[in-house]
Coordinates of C-alpha atoms in Angstrom, one line a residue:
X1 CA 0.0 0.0 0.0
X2 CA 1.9 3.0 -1.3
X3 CA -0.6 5.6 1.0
X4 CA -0.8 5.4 4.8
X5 CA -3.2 2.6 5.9
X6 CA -6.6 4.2 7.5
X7 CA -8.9 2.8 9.7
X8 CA -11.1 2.1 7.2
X9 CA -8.5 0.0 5.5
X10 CA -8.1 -2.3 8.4
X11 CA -11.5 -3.3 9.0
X12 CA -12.0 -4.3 5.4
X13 CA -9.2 -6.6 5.3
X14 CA -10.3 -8.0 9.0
X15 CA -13.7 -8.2 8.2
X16 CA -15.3 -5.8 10.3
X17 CA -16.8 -2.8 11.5
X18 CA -15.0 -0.2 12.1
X19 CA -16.3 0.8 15.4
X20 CA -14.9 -2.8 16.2
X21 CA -11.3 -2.1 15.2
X22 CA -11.3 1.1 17.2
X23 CA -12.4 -1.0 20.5
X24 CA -9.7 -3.5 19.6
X25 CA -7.0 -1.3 19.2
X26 CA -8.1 0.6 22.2
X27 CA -8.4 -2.4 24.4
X28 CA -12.4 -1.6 25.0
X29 CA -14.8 -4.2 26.1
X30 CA -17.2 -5.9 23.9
X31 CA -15.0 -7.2 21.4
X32 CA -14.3 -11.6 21.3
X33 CA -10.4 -11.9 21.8
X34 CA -10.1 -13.9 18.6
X35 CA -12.0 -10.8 16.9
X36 CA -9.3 -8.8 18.6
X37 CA -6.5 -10.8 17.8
X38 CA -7.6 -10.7 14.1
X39 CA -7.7 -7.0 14.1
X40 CA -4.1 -6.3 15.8
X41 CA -2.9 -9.0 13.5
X42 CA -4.0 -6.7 10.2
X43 CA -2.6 -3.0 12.3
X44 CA 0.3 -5.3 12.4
X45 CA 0.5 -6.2 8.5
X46 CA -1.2 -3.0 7.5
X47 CA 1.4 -0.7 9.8
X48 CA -1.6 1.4 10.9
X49 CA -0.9 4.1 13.3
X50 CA -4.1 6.1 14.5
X51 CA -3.9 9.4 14.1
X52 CA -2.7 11.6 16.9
X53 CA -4.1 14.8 16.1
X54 CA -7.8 13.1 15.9
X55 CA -7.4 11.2 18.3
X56 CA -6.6 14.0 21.0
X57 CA -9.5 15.7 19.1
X58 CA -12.0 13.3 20.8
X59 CA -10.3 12.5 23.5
X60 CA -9.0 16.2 24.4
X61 CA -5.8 14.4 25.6
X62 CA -2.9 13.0 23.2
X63 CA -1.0 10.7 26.0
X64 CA 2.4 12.5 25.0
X65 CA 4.8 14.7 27.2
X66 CA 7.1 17.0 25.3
X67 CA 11.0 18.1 26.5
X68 CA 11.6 21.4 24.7
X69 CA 15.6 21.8 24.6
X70 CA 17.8 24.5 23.2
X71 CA 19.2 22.2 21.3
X72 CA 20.3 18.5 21.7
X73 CA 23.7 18.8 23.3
X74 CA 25.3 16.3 26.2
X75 CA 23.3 17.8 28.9
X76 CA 19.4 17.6 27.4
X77 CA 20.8 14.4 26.2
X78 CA 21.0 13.1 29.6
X79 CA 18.2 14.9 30.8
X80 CA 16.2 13.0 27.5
X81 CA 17.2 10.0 29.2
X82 CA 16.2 10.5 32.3
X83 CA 12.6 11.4 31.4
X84 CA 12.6 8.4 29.0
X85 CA 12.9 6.3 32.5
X86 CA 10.3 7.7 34.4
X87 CA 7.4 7.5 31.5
X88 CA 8.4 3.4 30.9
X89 CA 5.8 2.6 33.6
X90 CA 3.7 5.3 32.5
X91 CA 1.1 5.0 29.5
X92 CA 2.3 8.2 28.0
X93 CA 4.7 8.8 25.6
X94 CA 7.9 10.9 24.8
X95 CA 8.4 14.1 22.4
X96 CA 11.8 15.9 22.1
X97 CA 11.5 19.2 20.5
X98 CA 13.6 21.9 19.7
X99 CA 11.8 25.0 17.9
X100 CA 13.8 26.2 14.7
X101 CA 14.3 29.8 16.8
X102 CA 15.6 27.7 20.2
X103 CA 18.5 30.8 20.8
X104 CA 15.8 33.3 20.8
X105 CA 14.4 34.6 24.2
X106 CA 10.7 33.2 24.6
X107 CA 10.5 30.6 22.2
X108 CA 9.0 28.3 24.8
X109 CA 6.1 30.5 24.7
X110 CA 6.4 29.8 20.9
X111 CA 6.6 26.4 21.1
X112 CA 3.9 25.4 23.7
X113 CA 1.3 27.5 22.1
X114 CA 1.9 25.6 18.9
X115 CA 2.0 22.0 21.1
X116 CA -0.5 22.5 24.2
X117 CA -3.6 20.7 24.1
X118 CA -3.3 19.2 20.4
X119 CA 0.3 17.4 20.6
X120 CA 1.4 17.1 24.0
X121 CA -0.6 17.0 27.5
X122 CA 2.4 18.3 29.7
X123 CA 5.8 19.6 28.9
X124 CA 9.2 20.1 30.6
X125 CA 11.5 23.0 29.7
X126 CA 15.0 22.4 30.2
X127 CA 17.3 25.5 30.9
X128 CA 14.4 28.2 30.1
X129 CA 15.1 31.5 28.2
X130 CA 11.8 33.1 30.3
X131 CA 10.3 33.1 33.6
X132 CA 6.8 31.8 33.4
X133 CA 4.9 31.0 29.7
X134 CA 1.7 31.2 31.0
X135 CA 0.4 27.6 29.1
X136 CA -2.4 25.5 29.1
X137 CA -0.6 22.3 30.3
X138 CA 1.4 21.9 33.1
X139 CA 5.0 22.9 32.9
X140 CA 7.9 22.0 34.8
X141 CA 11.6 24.0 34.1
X142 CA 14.7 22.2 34.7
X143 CA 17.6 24.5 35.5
X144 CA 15.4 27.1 35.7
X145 CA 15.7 30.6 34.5
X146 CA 16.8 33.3 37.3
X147 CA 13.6 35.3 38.6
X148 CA 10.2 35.1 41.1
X149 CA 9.0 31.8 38.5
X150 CA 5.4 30.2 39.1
X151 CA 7.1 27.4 37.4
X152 CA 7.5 24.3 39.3
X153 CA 11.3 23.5 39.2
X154 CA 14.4 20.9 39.5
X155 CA 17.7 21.4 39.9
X156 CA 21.0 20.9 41.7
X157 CA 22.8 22.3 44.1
X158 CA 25.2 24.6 41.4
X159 CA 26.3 27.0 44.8
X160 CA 27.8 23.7 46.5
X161 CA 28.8 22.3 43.3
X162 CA 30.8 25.1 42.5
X163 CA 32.2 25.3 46.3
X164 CA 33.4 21.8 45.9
X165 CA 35.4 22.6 42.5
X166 CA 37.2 25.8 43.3
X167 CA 38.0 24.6 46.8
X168 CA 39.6 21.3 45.1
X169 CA 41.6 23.9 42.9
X170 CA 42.9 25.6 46.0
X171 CA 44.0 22.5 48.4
X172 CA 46.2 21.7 45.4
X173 CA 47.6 24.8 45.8
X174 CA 46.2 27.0 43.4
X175 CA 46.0 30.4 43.6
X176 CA 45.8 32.0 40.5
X177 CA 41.9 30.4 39.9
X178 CA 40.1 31.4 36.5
X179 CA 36.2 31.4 35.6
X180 CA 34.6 31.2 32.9
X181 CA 30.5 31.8 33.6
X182 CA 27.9 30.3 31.4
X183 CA 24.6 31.8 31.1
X184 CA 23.6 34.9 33.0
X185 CA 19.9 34.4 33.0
X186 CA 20.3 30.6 34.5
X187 CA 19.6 30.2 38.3
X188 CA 22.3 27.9 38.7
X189 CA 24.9 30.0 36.1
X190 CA 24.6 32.6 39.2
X191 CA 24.8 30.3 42.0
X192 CA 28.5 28.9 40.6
X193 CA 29.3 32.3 39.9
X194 CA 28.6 32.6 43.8
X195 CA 30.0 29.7 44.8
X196 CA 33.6 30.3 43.3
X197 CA 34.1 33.8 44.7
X198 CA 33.0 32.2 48.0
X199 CA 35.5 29.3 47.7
X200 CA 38.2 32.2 47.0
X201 CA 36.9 34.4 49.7
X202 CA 37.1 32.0 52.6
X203 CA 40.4 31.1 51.4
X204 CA 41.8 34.3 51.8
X205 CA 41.9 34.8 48.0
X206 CA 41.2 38.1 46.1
X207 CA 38.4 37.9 42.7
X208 CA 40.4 39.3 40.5
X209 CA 38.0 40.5 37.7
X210 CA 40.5 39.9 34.8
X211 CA 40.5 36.0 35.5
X212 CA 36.7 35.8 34.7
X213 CA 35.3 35.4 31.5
X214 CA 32.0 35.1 30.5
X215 CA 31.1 31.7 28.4
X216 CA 27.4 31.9 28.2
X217 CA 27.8 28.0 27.3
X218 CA 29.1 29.2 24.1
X219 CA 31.8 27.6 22.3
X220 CA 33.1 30.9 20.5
X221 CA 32.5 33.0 23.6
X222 CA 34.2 30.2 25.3
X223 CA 36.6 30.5 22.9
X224 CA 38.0 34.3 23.3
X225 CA 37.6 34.1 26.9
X226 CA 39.8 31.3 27.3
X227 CA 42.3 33.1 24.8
X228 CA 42.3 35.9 26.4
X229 CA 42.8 34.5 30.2
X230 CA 45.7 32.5 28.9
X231 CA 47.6 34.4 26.9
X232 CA 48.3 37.1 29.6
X233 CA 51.4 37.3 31.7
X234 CA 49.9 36.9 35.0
X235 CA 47.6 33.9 33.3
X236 CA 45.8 31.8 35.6
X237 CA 47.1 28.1 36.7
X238 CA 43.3 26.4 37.2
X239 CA 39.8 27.3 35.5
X240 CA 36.4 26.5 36.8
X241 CA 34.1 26.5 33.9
X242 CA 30.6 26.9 34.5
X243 CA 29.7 23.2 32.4
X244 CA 32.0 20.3 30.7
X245 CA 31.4 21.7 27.0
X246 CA 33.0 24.9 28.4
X247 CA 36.0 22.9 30.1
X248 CA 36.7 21.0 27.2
X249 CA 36.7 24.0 24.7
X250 CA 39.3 25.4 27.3
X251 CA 41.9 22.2 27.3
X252 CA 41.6 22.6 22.8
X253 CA 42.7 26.5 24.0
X254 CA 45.4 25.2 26.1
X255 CA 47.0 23.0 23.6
X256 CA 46.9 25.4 20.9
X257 CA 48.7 27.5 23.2
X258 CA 51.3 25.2 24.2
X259 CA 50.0 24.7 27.5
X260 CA 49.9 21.0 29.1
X261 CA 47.0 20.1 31.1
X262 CA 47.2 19.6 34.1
X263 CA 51.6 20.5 34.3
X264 CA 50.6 24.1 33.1
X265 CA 47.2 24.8 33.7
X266 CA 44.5 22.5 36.0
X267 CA 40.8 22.6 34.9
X268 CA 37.3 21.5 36.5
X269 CA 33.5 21.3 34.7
X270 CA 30.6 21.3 35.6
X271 CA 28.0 17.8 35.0
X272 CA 30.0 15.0 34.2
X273 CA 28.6 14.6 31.0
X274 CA 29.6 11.2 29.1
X275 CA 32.4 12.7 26.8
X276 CA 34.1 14.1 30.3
X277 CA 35.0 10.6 31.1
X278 CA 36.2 9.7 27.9
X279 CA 38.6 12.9 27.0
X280 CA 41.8 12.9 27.0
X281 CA 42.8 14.1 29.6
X282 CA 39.6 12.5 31.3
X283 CA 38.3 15.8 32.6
X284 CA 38.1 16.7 36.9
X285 CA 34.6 18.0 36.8
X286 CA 31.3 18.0 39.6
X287 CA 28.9 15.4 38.7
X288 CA 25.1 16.7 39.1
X289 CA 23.0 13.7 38.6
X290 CA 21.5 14.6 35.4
X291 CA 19.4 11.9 34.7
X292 CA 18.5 11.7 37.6
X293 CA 16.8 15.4 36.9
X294 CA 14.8 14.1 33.9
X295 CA 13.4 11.4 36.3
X296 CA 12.5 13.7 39.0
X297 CA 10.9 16.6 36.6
X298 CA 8.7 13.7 34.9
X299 CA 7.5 12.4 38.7
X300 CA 6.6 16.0 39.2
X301 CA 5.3 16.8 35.8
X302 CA 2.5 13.3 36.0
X303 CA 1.8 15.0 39.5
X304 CA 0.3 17.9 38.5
X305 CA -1.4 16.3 35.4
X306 CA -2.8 14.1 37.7
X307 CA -4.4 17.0 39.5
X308 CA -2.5 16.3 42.4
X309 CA -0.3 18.5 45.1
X310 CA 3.2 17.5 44.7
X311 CA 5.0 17.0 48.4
X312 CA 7.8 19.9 46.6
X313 CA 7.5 22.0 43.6
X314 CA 10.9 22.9 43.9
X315 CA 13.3 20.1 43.9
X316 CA 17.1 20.0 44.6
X317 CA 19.6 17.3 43.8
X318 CA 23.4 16.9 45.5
X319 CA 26.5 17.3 43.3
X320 CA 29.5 15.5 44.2
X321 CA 33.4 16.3 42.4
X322 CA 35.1 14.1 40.3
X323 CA 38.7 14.5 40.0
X324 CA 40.5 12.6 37.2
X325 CA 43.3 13.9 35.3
X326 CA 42.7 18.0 34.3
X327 CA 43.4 18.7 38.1
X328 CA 47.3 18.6 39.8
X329 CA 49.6 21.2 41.8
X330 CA 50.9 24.3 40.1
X331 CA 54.0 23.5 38.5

């Protein structure tokens, strides 16, 4: 069949109504279960799919959550994961999305007016570019955007995270400590901003301004902040950077530069992403549970579309440091 198969196509070649292959494929009473078996049989030969879009018509509900990302990098990647885990036991499915205009401010907004209530039931918004969106499913924002947010949240603990890498830096006797910041309108982009001038600040150390860069989780801002940290006199001997993509964009700096990692210049990121483990060096970085965030923002998300009160709206996970082999005393 060269068309897509309809409905109508499957109860001719099973022999009946179709009323009665809608109640088979839908698992409804009143059908024999040889009657049913020859239907699924045919949906099975046939590869007929209902349609979505009806069916939600009828139904007003489609059975799919959506993930709106930025784009499909390491991190959603995880996240994606995680989500995937918590909706096996669930009867909904999964929908990844990523709007052609993702770098622009507010295209959530965008995107869940053009998916609420025809394509997906819920949604999750991972690193949000706006406060609230004001949609007519329930919403929950992981890594959410800085701001007084409605928006039920997860996240981790970026402040404690970022404590844990700059004071690693320093007990190996660093004192020269670079950052490079990601994203300025991120909650946790702040809170590690915070949390390494806190590290340096109980240990005595001054911020110096000139050893902070700002990444915005950009690999060409990355780029000429790393550049321009490194090639001064009084260069840094660590970096922080505010997430793995970052760190690793800094050790390609580094080499270009002549610099060996860790001899020359130690660096730690920021969520363990897969490739961290598998770089060479294998990157020092703090490890936030990232699937572990997808699982928690789908519990919380099936809450609320249950109509239920969640015990927390606003959840926060540990982070913990690994240190491989981008960390080592000053030379």
């Amino acid at each position: 069949m060269s068309r897509r198969p309809t409905i109508t196509d499957v109860a001719a070649a099973a022999g009946v109504s179709v009323a009665t292959v809608s109640k088979a494929v839908n698992g409804r009473y009143g059908v024999a279960s040889e009657t049913v078996d020859r239907v699924l049989a045919v949906v099975a030969e046939l590869g007929y799919e209902s349609s979505l879009i009806a069916s939600s018509m009828r139904a007003r509900t489609t059975g799919v959550i959506g993930v709106l990302v930025a784009g499909f990098e390491p991190f959603s990647a995880e996240i994606l994961k995680g989500v995937g885990q918590a909706l096996d036991d669930s009867r909904y499915d999964l929908l990844a999305y990523s709007g052609s205009h993702s770098t622009a401010e507010g295209w959530e907004r965008r995107s869940l007016s053009r998916l609420s209530g025809t394509l997906i039931d819920g949604a999750i918004m991972v690193t949000p570019t706006v406060i609230n969106v004001g949609a007519e499913v329930p919403v929950v924002a992981i890594d959410p955007h800085t701001g007084p947010a409605d928006l039920p949240t997860v996240e981790c603990d970026s402040y404690g995270g970022a404590l844990q890498a700059t004071r690693h830096l320093i007990e190996l006797g660093h004192t020269r400590i670079g950052f490079i910041a990601g994203r300025r309108d991120l909650r946790s982009s702040i809170a590690r901003d915070a949390g390494y001038r806190r590290a340096l600040t109980d240990a005595g150390l001054a911020v110096d301004p000139r050893l902070v860069g700002s990444g915005s989780y950009r690999q060409d801002a990355v780029r000429v902040a790393a550049l321009d940290m490194l090639r001064r006199s009084d260069r840094p001997t660590a970096i922080f950077a505010a997430n793995d993509i970052s760190a690793l964009e800094i050790v390609r700096v580094a080499d270009e530069l002549g610099l060996r990692v860790p001899r020359d210049l130690s660096i730690v990121g920021f969520d363990d992403v897969p490739e961290a483990a598998k770089a060479t060096p294998a990157l020092s970085t703090v490890r936030q549970p990232m699937q572990q965030l997808g699982v928690e923002a789908a519990r919380l998300l099936l809450t609320l579309m249950r109509g239920e009160s969640p015990a927390a709206t606003h959840v926060t996970l540990p982070t913990r440091l690994i240190a491989r082999e981008t960390t080592a005393p000053p030379a």
